[in-house]
Amino acid sequence: MTIQCPTPRQETERVLLGHGAGGRLTAELLATLVLPALGARPGPLEDAATLPPLESPVVSTDSFVVSPLFFPGGDIGSLAVHGTVNDLAMRGAEPVALAVSLIIEEGMALAELRSVMESLGKAAADAEVPVVTGDTKVVGRGAADRLFITTTGIGRRLPGLEPSAARARPNDAVLLSGPIGLHGTAVLSTREGLGFDADIASDSCPLHRLVRALAPLGGGVHTLRDPTRGGLAAALNEIAEASGTGAEIDEAALPVPGPVAAACDLLGLDPLHVANEGCLVAYVPEPRADDALRAMRGVPEGASAVRVGRTTAAHPGRVELSTRVGSRRVIDMPLGEQLPRIC
């Protein structure tokens, strides 16, 4: 008597461990969900992608574990693209290619996964950067929180741009490309059900076109930094430490949206410590500040660019805030984790 093992029942609504086993279910997941969402061209699936020779290549990698996966203004898919594209941009580079790695928890709804992947694919297409390689793993229930994404970006540095945190100099103007605090408060409000969802949306967006607009200033762009985890306070302190310069920031000039200020007051947060995903801080010599602001305001991502302060040799490594009431206080590096899993 011949005994035949029954064919495993295929559940189409949720991710199974078999989707990560490298067999038929893996091939189906890639062919019907992941690759179409990323706009991948038909052809053999190789273990690595080839790239053309690059002058001044830049590479960055980042992992995204944001909770919840979806929030006003974005989701983990678009955030993964924007975060890596922006890290390349802060070194003066335009994105050339992305690699995407997925860690998926068994039981995740396939509809949710498809929505994330379509968002990731759209964000990559909008940023004009192809996803050229990747990996997919499925882990058991409880070993992850639905979905983690790691992206690696390859970029090409724009001619003349060599921004670095260490290149800030005394008497630089400190410029900010847009409002602060939107991403962190949007994610927190959604996760905790605080009711700010209708008023606050994440600012998540790619910033490489904004950096491209600054390229004509060449070496005059001393420093670029996107104030993500730790917010503007962390970015300013990191630059001060790396360059040995101090900074003086004008509280009245900081663009903090009203709903963000209200949410921070309610939660006891400092908007300077709240994460952003769609703005940058730029340090340029005082005589070039107006040129830089004009260039930034010429693209949508920098339409609200403002000058918020200047650097100084008076107190190396320290960042101070001139308050609205005329006093001064030190802007400290954030301590601990105020907003867990915001990227």
Coordinates of C-alpha atoms in Angstrom, one line a residue:
M1 CA 0.0 0.0 0.0
T2 CA 1.3 3.4 -1.0
I3 CA 0.9 6.2 1.6
Q4 CA 0.8 9.7 0.3
C5 CA 1.4 12.7 2.5
P6 CA -1.3 15.2 2.1
T7 CA -0.4 18.5 0.3
P8 CA -0.1 21.2 2.9
R9 CA -3.1 23.5 2.9
Q10 CA -2.0 26.9 1.5
E11 CA -3.5 29.8 3.4
T12 CA -3.6 32.8 1.1
E13 CA -4.5 35.5 3.7
R14 CA -1.5 35.3 6.0
V15 CA 2.3 34.8 5.8
L16 CA 3.3 31.2 6.6
L17 CA 6.7 29.9 7.7
G18 CA 6.8 28.2 4.4
H19 CA 6.9 31.6 2.6
G20 CA 10.5 31.9 4.0
A21 CA 11.6 28.3 3.3
G22 CA 13.0 29.0 -0.2
G23 CA 10.6 26.7 -1.9
R24 CA 7.4 27.1 -3.9
L25 CA 5.7 29.4 -1.4
T26 CA 8.7 31.7 -1.4
A27 CA 8.7 31.8 -5.2
E28 CA 5.0 32.6 -5.2
L29 CA 5.4 35.3 -2.6
L30 CA 8.2 37.0 -4.6
A31 CA 6.5 36.6 -7.9
T32 CA 3.0 37.7 -6.9
L33 CA 3.6 40.2 -4.2
V34 CA 7.1 41.5 -3.6
L35 CA 8.6 41.9 -7.1
P36 CA 5.5 43.4 -8.7
A37 CA 5.2 46.0 -5.9
L38 CA 8.8 47.0 -6.4
G39 CA 8.4 47.3 -10.2
A40 CA 11.1 44.7 -10.7
R41 CA 11.9 43.8 -14.3
P42 CA 11.3 40.2 -15.4
G43 CA 14.4 38.0 -15.5
P44 CA 16.4 35.5 -13.4
L45 CA 16.7 36.2 -9.7
E46 CA 20.4 36.3 -8.9
D47 CA 22.0 36.4 -5.5
A48 CA 23.6 39.8 -6.1
A49 CA 23.1 42.8 -8.4
T50 CA 25.8 44.4 -10.6
L51 CA 26.2 48.2 -10.7
P52 CA 28.0 50.4 -13.2
P53 CA 31.3 52.0 -12.0
L54 CA 30.7 55.0 -9.8
E55 CA 32.8 58.0 -9.1
S56 CA 32.8 59.1 -5.4
P57 CA 30.4 56.3 -4.3
V58 CA 28.6 56.6 -1.0
V59 CA 26.9 53.7 0.9
S60 CA 24.5 53.7 3.8
T61 CA 22.4 51.0 5.6
D62 CA 19.6 51.3 8.1
S63 CA 16.9 49.1 9.7
F64 CA 13.3 50.1 10.3
V65 CA 11.2 48.7 13.1
V66 CA 8.6 51.5 13.5
S67 CA 5.4 50.7 15.4
P68 CA 2.7 51.0 14.2
L69 CA 3.5 50.0 10.6
F70 CA 1.1 52.7 9.2
F71 CA 0.8 56.2 10.5
P72 CA -0.5 59.6 9.1
G73 CA 1.8 60.7 6.3
G74 CA 3.5 57.3 5.7
D75 CA 4.3 53.8 6.7
I76 CA 7.3 51.5 7.2
G77 CA 7.7 51.0 3.5
S78 CA 8.0 54.6 2.4
L79 CA 10.0 55.4 5.6
A80 CA 12.6 52.7 4.7
V81 CA 13.2 54.3 1.3
H82 CA 13.2 57.9 2.6
G83 CA 15.4 57.2 5.6
T84 CA 18.2 55.6 3.5
V85 CA 17.9 58.1 0.6
N86 CA 18.2 60.9 3.1
D87 CA 21.3 59.4 4.8
L88 CA 23.0 59.3 1.4
A89 CA 21.9 62.9 0.7
M90 CA 23.4 64.1 4.0
R91 CA 26.8 63.2 2.5
G92 CA 26.0 65.1 -0.6
A93 CA 25.0 62.0 -2.7
E94 CA 22.2 61.1 -5.0
P95 CA 20.8 57.6 -4.7
V96 CA 21.7 55.1 -7.4
A97 CA 20.4 51.8 -6.1
L98 CA 18.7 50.2 -3.1
A99 CA 18.8 46.8 -1.5
V100 CA 15.8 45.8 0.6
S101 CA 15.7 43.0 3.3
L102 CA 12.4 41.9 4.9
I103 CA 12.0 40.1 8.2
I104 CA 8.3 39.0 8.3
E105 CA 6.5 37.5 11.3
E106 CA 4.5 34.4 10.6
G107 CA 0.8 35.3 10.5
M108 CA 1.1 38.8 9.1
A109 CA -1.8 39.5 6.8
L110 CA -0.7 39.3 3.2
A111 CA -2.9 42.4 2.4
E112 CA -0.8 44.4 4.9
L113 CA 2.4 43.2 3.5
R114 CA 1.3 44.0 0.0
S115 CA 0.3 47.5 1.1
V116 CA 3.7 48.1 2.6
M117 CA 5.6 46.8 -0.4
E118 CA 3.5 48.8 -2.8
S119 CA 4.2 51.9 -0.7
L120 CA 7.9 51.1 -0.7
G121 CA 7.9 50.6 -4.5
K122 CA 6.1 53.9 -5.1
A123 CA 8.5 55.8 -2.8
A124 CA 11.5 54.3 -4.6
A125 CA 10.0 55.2 -8.0
D126 CA 9.2 58.7 -6.8
A127 CA 12.8 59.1 -5.6
E128 CA 14.0 57.6 -9.0
V129 CA 16.1 54.9 -7.3
P130 CA 15.7 51.2 -8.3
V131 CA 15.5 48.4 -5.9
V132 CA 18.1 46.1 -7.4
T133 CA 18.5 43.3 -4.8
G134 CA 17.1 42.0 -1.5
D135 CA 16.2 39.2 0.8
T136 CA 13.1 37.8 2.5
K137 CA 13.0 35.9 5.7
V138 CA 10.0 34.6 7.7
V139 CA 10.3 34.0 11.5
G140 CA 7.9 32.4 13.9
R141 CA 5.1 34.1 15.7
G142 CA 6.5 36.3 18.5
A143 CA 10.0 36.4 17.1
A144 CA 9.3 39.8 15.4
D145 CA 6.5 42.4 15.4
R146 CA 4.9 41.8 12.0
L147 CA 7.6 43.3 9.8
F148 CA 11.1 44.7 10.0
I149 CA 12.9 46.2 7.0
T150 CA 16.6 46.8 6.3
T151 CA 17.6 49.0 3.4
T152 CA 21.0 49.6 2.0
G153 CA 21.6 52.5 -0.4
I154 CA 24.4 53.2 -2.9
G155 CA 24.8 56.8 -4.0
R156 CA 26.9 59.0 -6.1
R157 CA 28.3 62.1 -4.5
L158 CA 27.4 65.3 -6.3
P159 CA 30.4 67.2 -7.7
G160 CA 31.8 69.8 -5.3
L161 CA 29.8 68.6 -2.3
E162 CA 31.6 67.2 0.7
P163 CA 29.4 67.9 3.7
S164 CA 30.5 66.5 7.1
A165 CA 29.6 67.1 10.7
A166 CA 33.3 67.8 11.3
R167 CA 33.3 70.6 8.7
A168 CA 31.1 73.1 10.6
R169 CA 33.0 76.3 11.3
P170 CA 32.5 79.3 13.6
N171 CA 30.3 82.0 12.0
D172 CA 28.3 79.5 10.0
A173 CA 24.6 80.2 9.6
V174 CA 22.4 77.3 10.9
L175 CA 19.5 76.7 8.4
L176 CA 16.5 74.4 8.8
S177 CA 14.6 73.2 5.8
G178 CA 11.1 72.9 7.4
P179 CA 9.0 72.3 10.5
I180 CA 10.2 70.0 13.3
G181 CA 8.5 67.4 15.4
L182 CA 5.9 66.1 12.9
H183 CA 7.1 62.5 12.5
G184 CA 7.6 61.6 16.1
T185 CA 4.3 63.0 17.3
A186 CA 2.4 61.5 14.3
V187 CA 3.8 58.0 15.1
L188 CA 3.2 58.4 18.9
S189 CA -0.3 59.7 18.5
T190 CA -1.3 56.8 16.3
R191 CA 0.4 54.2 18.5
E192 CA -1.2 55.5 21.7
G193 CA -4.5 56.7 20.3
L194 CA -4.0 60.2 21.5
G195 CA -6.3 61.8 18.9
F196 CA -3.8 64.1 17.2
D197 CA -4.0 62.0 14.0
A198 CA -6.2 64.5 12.2
D199 CA -3.9 67.5 12.9
I200 CA -0.4 65.9 12.6
A201 CA 1.1 63.9 9.7
S202 CA 4.7 62.7 9.4
D203 CA 7.0 64.8 7.3
S204 CA 8.6 61.7 5.8
C205 CA 10.0 62.5 2.3
P206 CA 13.2 62.2 0.3
L207 CA 15.6 65.1 0.6
H208 CA 18.1 64.4 -2.2
R209 CA 16.5 66.9 -4.6
L210 CA 16.8 69.5 -1.8
V211 CA 20.5 68.7 -1.5
R212 CA 20.8 68.9 -5.3
A213 CA 19.5 72.4 -5.2
L214 CA 22.3 73.3 -2.7
A215 CA 25.0 71.8 -5.0
P216 CA 25.9 75.1 -6.7
L217 CA 27.2 76.3 -3.3
G218 CA 29.8 73.5 -3.5
G219 CA 32.2 73.6 -0.6
G220 CA 30.1 76.3 1.0
V221 CA 27.8 73.6 2.2
H222 CA 29.8 72.7 5.3
T223 CA 27.4 70.3 7.0
L224 CA 24.1 68.6 6.3
R225 CA 22.3 66.4 8.9
D226 CA 18.7 65.1 9.0
P227 CA 17.5 65.3 12.6
T228 CA 15.8 61.9 13.0
R229 CA 16.2 59.9 16.3
G230 CA 16.9 62.4 19.0
G231 CA 15.5 65.3 16.9
L232 CA 17.1 68.6 16.2
A233 CA 18.8 68.6 19.7
A234 CA 20.7 65.4 18.9
A235 CA 21.7 66.6 15.5
L236 CA 23.0 70.0 16.7
N237 CA 25.0 68.4 19.5
E238 CA 26.5 65.7 17.2
I239 CA 27.7 68.5 14.9
A240 CA 29.0 70.6 17.8
E241 CA 31.0 67.6 19.2
A242 CA 32.4 66.6 15.8
S243 CA 33.4 70.0 14.7
G244 CA 34.4 71.6 18.0
T245 CA 32.2 74.6 17.4
G246 CA 29.4 75.9 19.6
A247 CA 25.9 76.9 18.3
E248 CA 23.4 79.5 19.3
I249 CA 19.8 78.8 18.4
D250 CA 16.9 81.3 18.4
E251 CA 13.8 79.7 20.0
A252 CA 11.6 82.3 18.3
A253 CA 12.9 81.2 14.8
L254 CA 12.2 77.5 15.3
P255 CA 9.3 76.3 13.2
V256 CA 7.3 74.2 15.6
P257 CA 3.7 73.6 14.3
G258 CA 0.9 74.4 16.7
P259 CA -0.4 70.9 16.9
V260 CA 3.1 69.6 17.6
A261 CA 3.6 72.1 20.4
A262 CA 0.2 71.1 21.9
A263 CA 1.0 67.4 21.8
C264 CA 4.5 68.0 23.3
D265 CA 3.0 70.1 26.1
L266 CA 0.5 67.4 26.8
L267 CA 3.1 64.6 26.9
G268 CA 5.9 66.5 28.6
L269 CA 8.1 66.3 25.5
D270 CA 10.6 68.9 24.1
P271 CA 9.9 69.4 20.4
L272 CA 13.7 69.7 19.9
H273 CA 14.0 66.0 21.0
V274 CA 11.2 64.7 18.7
A275 CA 12.2 62.8 15.5
N276 CA 11.8 64.2 12.0
E277 CA 12.0 62.3 8.7
G278 CA 11.6 65.1 6.1
C279 CA 13.8 68.0 7.1
L280 CA 17.5 68.8 7.3
V281 CA 19.8 71.2 9.1
A282 CA 22.5 72.9 7.0
Y283 CA 25.6 74.8 8.1
V284 CA 26.9 77.4 5.5
P285 CA 29.1 80.4 5.9
E286 CA 27.3 83.6 6.9
P287 CA 27.8 85.3 3.6
R288 CA 26.2 82.4 1.7
A289 CA 23.1 82.0 4.0
D290 CA 20.7 84.0 1.7
D291 CA 21.9 82.1 -1.3
A292 CA 21.4 78.8 0.5
L293 CA 17.9 79.8 1.7
R294 CA 16.9 80.9 -1.8
A295 CA 18.0 77.5 -3.2
M296 CA 16.2 75.5 -0.5
R297 CA 13.0 77.4 -0.9
G298 CA 13.1 76.8 -4.7
V299 CA 12.1 73.1 -4.2
P300 CA 9.0 71.8 -2.4
E301 CA 10.9 70.0 0.3
G302 CA 12.5 73.3 1.4
A303 CA 9.7 75.7 0.8
S304 CA 9.6 76.6 4.5
A305 CA 13.3 76.9 5.0
V306 CA 14.4 79.3 7.8
R307 CA 17.5 80.5 9.5
V308 CA 17.5 79.3 13.2
G309 CA 20.9 80.3 14.5
R310 CA 24.6 80.5 14.0
T311 CA 27.8 78.8 15.1
T312 CA 30.4 80.3 17.5
A313 CA 33.8 79.8 18.9
A314 CA 32.8 81.2 22.2
H315 CA 31.6 77.8 23.8
P316 CA 33.1 74.9 21.7
G317 CA 31.0 71.8 21.7
R318 CA 28.0 73.4 23.5
V319 CA 24.6 74.3 22.0
E320 CA 22.6 77.1 23.6
L321 CA 19.1 78.3 23.1
S322 CA 18.1 82.0 23.2
T323 CA 14.5 81.7 24.7
R324 CA 11.6 83.9 23.9
V325 CA 11.8 85.5 27.3
G326 CA 15.4 86.6 26.8
S327 CA 17.1 83.9 28.8
R328 CA 19.6 81.3 27.6
R329 CA 19.7 77.5 28.3
V330 CA 21.8 74.7 27.1
I331 CA 20.3 72.3 24.6
D332 CA 21.4 68.9 25.9
M333 CA 21.7 65.7 24.0
P334 CA 18.5 63.6 24.7
L335 CA 19.0 61.1 27.5
G336 CA 17.4 57.7 27.0
E337 CA 14.6 56.8 24.6
Q338 CA 11.7 59.2 24.8
L339 CA 9.9 57.9 21.7
P340 CA 10.5 54.1 21.2
R341 CA 10.4 52.7 17.6
I342 CA 9.7 55.8 15.6
C343 CA 11.8 54.6 12.6

